[in-house]
Amino acid sequence: MAKVENEIQQTIYNLYHIFWTNTDHDGITHKPFGLDWISLERNMHRLLVLRGIIKDGEIVQQDPWDMFTTEFAPKHTILSSSVKQPSQPYFPSSILLPASSGGQQNQKSSRVHFQSPLPGRSSMS
C-alpha cells in the first residue's frame, strides 16, 4: 500500500511539474504540447489506474488536461483558453511609409511614421 501511495505522489508531482513548466511569466497556463502532452496523458492515465478509477489499458474519453486542471490546478489559475484573444489581430503592412502618397520621392524627402498609433501610447503630433 505504501508503494502505491508513493507512486501516486510521484505521479502528481510529475503532473504539477508539467503544469508549472507550461505557465508563462504572466501566470497564464498554456495547454502542453509535444512531449509534455504525451507525459501528461501517460501520468493522468497512470494516476486514474492507481486510484482505481479505470483499469489498465482502458481508454479515457475525457481530456487529460481538463481533468488535471479541474482537480489539481490552483483556484487562481488563469488558463490560456480563458484569456480573451483579440478578434482580429492587427498586422500593419509596413511601418515605413513615405511622407506623402504622391509619385516617386527622393530618399531624403521620405520619413518614417507609424500607420496607426501603438496600443497604450498617445499619438504625438
Short mmCIF file of C-alpha atoms in Angstrom, two decimals:
data_model
loop_
_atom_site.label_atom_id
_atom_site.label_comp_id
_atom_site.label_asym_id
_atom_site.label_seq_id
_atom_site.Cartn_x
_atom_site.Cartn_y
_atom_site.Cartn_z
CA MET A 1 0.00 0.00 0.00
CA ALA A 2 2.86 2.42 0.79
CA LYS A 3 4.37 1.69 -2.62
CA VAL A 4 1.11 2.69 -4.34
CA GLU A 5 0.88 5.89 -2.26
CA ASN A 6 4.46 6.78 -3.18
CA GLU A 7 3.72 6.21 -6.87
CA ILE A 8 0.57 8.35 -6.63
CA GLN A 9 2.57 11.17 -5.02
CA GLN A 10 5.30 10.91 -7.66
CA THR A 11 2.72 10.94 -10.46
CA ILE A 12 1.02 14.03 -9.01
CA TYR A 13 4.44 15.68 -8.68
CA ASN A 14 5.13 14.92 -12.38
CA LEU A 15 1.78 16.45 -13.35
CA TYR A 16 2.48 19.61 -11.33
CA HIS A 17 5.88 19.87 -12.98
CA ILE A 18 4.23 19.79 -16.42
CA PHE A 19 1.68 22.35 -15.21
CA TRP A 20 4.30 24.82 -13.95
CA THR A 21 6.62 24.42 -16.94
CA ASN A 22 3.69 25.42 -19.17
CA THR A 23 2.92 28.56 -17.14
CA ASP A 24 4.42 31.75 -18.55
CA HIS A 25 5.87 34.71 -16.63
CA ASP A 26 2.45 36.42 -16.67
CA GLY A 27 0.92 33.50 -14.76
CA ILE A 28 -1.06 32.19 -17.73
CA THR A 29 -1.01 28.42 -18.02
CA HIS A 30 -0.96 27.01 -21.54
CA LYS A 31 -2.10 23.58 -22.62
CA PRO A 32 1.01 21.41 -23.05
CA PHE A 33 2.05 20.03 -26.42
CA GLY A 34 4.67 17.68 -27.80
CA LEU A 35 6.48 15.55 -25.22
CA ASP A 36 4.80 17.41 -22.35
CA TRP A 37 1.40 16.38 -23.75
CA ILE A 38 2.44 12.74 -24.05
CA SER A 39 3.80 12.79 -20.50
CA LEU A 40 0.60 14.44 -19.23
CA GLU A 41 -1.58 11.79 -20.88
CA ARG A 42 0.51 8.93 -19.51
CA ASN A 43 0.70 10.36 -16.00
CA MET A 44 -3.04 11.11 -15.83
CA HIS A 45 -3.80 7.60 -17.10
CA ARG A 46 -1.46 6.08 -14.51
CA LEU A 47 -3.00 8.18 -11.73
CA LEU A 48 -6.51 7.03 -12.66
CA VAL A 49 -5.32 3.40 -12.66
CA LEU A 50 -3.59 3.78 -9.28
CA ARG A 51 -6.72 5.34 -7.77
CA GLY A 52 -8.85 2.50 -9.14
CA ILE A 53 -10.99 4.75 -11.33
CA ILE A 54 -10.11 2.87 -14.54
CA LYS A 55 -8.45 -0.43 -15.40
CA ASP A 56 -5.02 -0.56 -17.01
CA GLY A 57 -5.38 -0.43 -20.80
CA GLU A 58 -8.78 1.29 -20.65
CA ILE A 59 -9.20 4.37 -22.84
CA VAL A 60 -10.18 7.61 -21.12
CA GLN A 61 -12.64 9.70 -23.14
CA GLN A 62 -12.13 12.95 -21.21
CA ASP A 63 -9.34 15.43 -21.99
CA PRO A 64 -6.49 14.76 -19.50
CA TRP A 65 -5.64 18.47 -19.33
CA ASP A 66 -9.21 19.34 -18.34
CA MET A 67 -9.19 16.55 -15.73
CA PHE A 68 -5.94 17.80 -14.23
CA THR A 69 -6.88 21.49 -14.15
CA THR A 70 -10.30 20.69 -12.68
CA GLU A 71 -8.95 18.52 -9.86
CA PHE A 72 -5.43 19.74 -9.13
CA ALA A 73 -4.81 23.23 -10.51
CA PRO A 74 -4.75 26.09 -8.00
CA LYS A 75 -8.04 28.02 -7.81
CA HIS A 76 -6.47 31.27 -9.08
CA THR A 77 -5.07 29.63 -12.23
CA ILE A 78 -5.52 31.56 -15.46
CA LEU A 79 -5.72 29.18 -18.41
CA SER A 80 -4.80 30.40 -21.88
CA SER A 81 -8.17 29.17 -23.14
CA SER A 82 -9.93 31.58 -20.76
CA VAL A 83 -7.87 34.63 -21.79
CA LYS A 84 -9.78 36.80 -24.24
CA GLN A 85 -7.98 36.82 -27.55
CA PRO A 86 -8.32 39.78 -29.92
CA SER A 87 -10.98 39.04 -32.50
CA GLN A 88 -8.81 40.19 -35.38
CA PRO A 89 -5.08 40.61 -34.93
CA TYR A 90 -3.54 43.75 -36.39
CA PHE A 91 -0.56 43.26 -38.67
CA PRO A 92 0.48 46.50 -40.37
CA SER A 93 1.65 46.08 -43.95
CA SER A 94 4.71 48.14 -43.12
CA ILE A 95 5.83 50.64 -40.53
CA LEU A 96 7.80 52.52 -43.16
CA LEU A 97 5.62 54.83 -45.22
CA PRO A 98 6.52 57.77 -47.45
CA ALA A 99 5.65 61.25 -46.13
CA SER A 100 3.14 61.76 -48.92
CA SER A 101 1.32 59.42 -51.24
CA GLY A 102 2.28 61.26 -54.44
CA GLY A 103 4.57 59.75 -57.10
CA GLN A 104 8.19 58.79 -56.71
CA GLN A 105 10.13 60.51 -53.96
CA ASN A 106 13.70 61.24 -53.14
CA GLN A 107 15.02 59.19 -50.18
CA LYS A 108 15.81 62.41 -48.27
CA SER A 109 12.20 63.58 -48.51
CA SER A 110 10.83 60.33 -47.06
CA ARG A 111 10.40 59.95 -43.35
CA VAL A 112 9.33 57.17 -41.03
CA HIS A 113 5.97 57.31 -39.29
CA PHE A 114 3.53 54.77 -37.91
CA GLN A 115 0.39 53.97 -39.84
CA SER A 116 -1.70 53.99 -36.64
CA PRO A 117 -0.88 54.76 -33.00
CA LEU A 118 0.56 51.93 -30.96
CA PRO A 119 -1.71 50.47 -28.28
CA GLY A 120 -1.16 52.16 -24.93
CA ARG A 121 0.64 55.16 -26.42
CA SER A 122 -0.78 58.57 -27.10
CA SER A 123 -0.37 59.89 -30.61
CA MET A 124 2.14 62.71 -30.81
CA SER A 125 1.89 65.36 -33.50
#
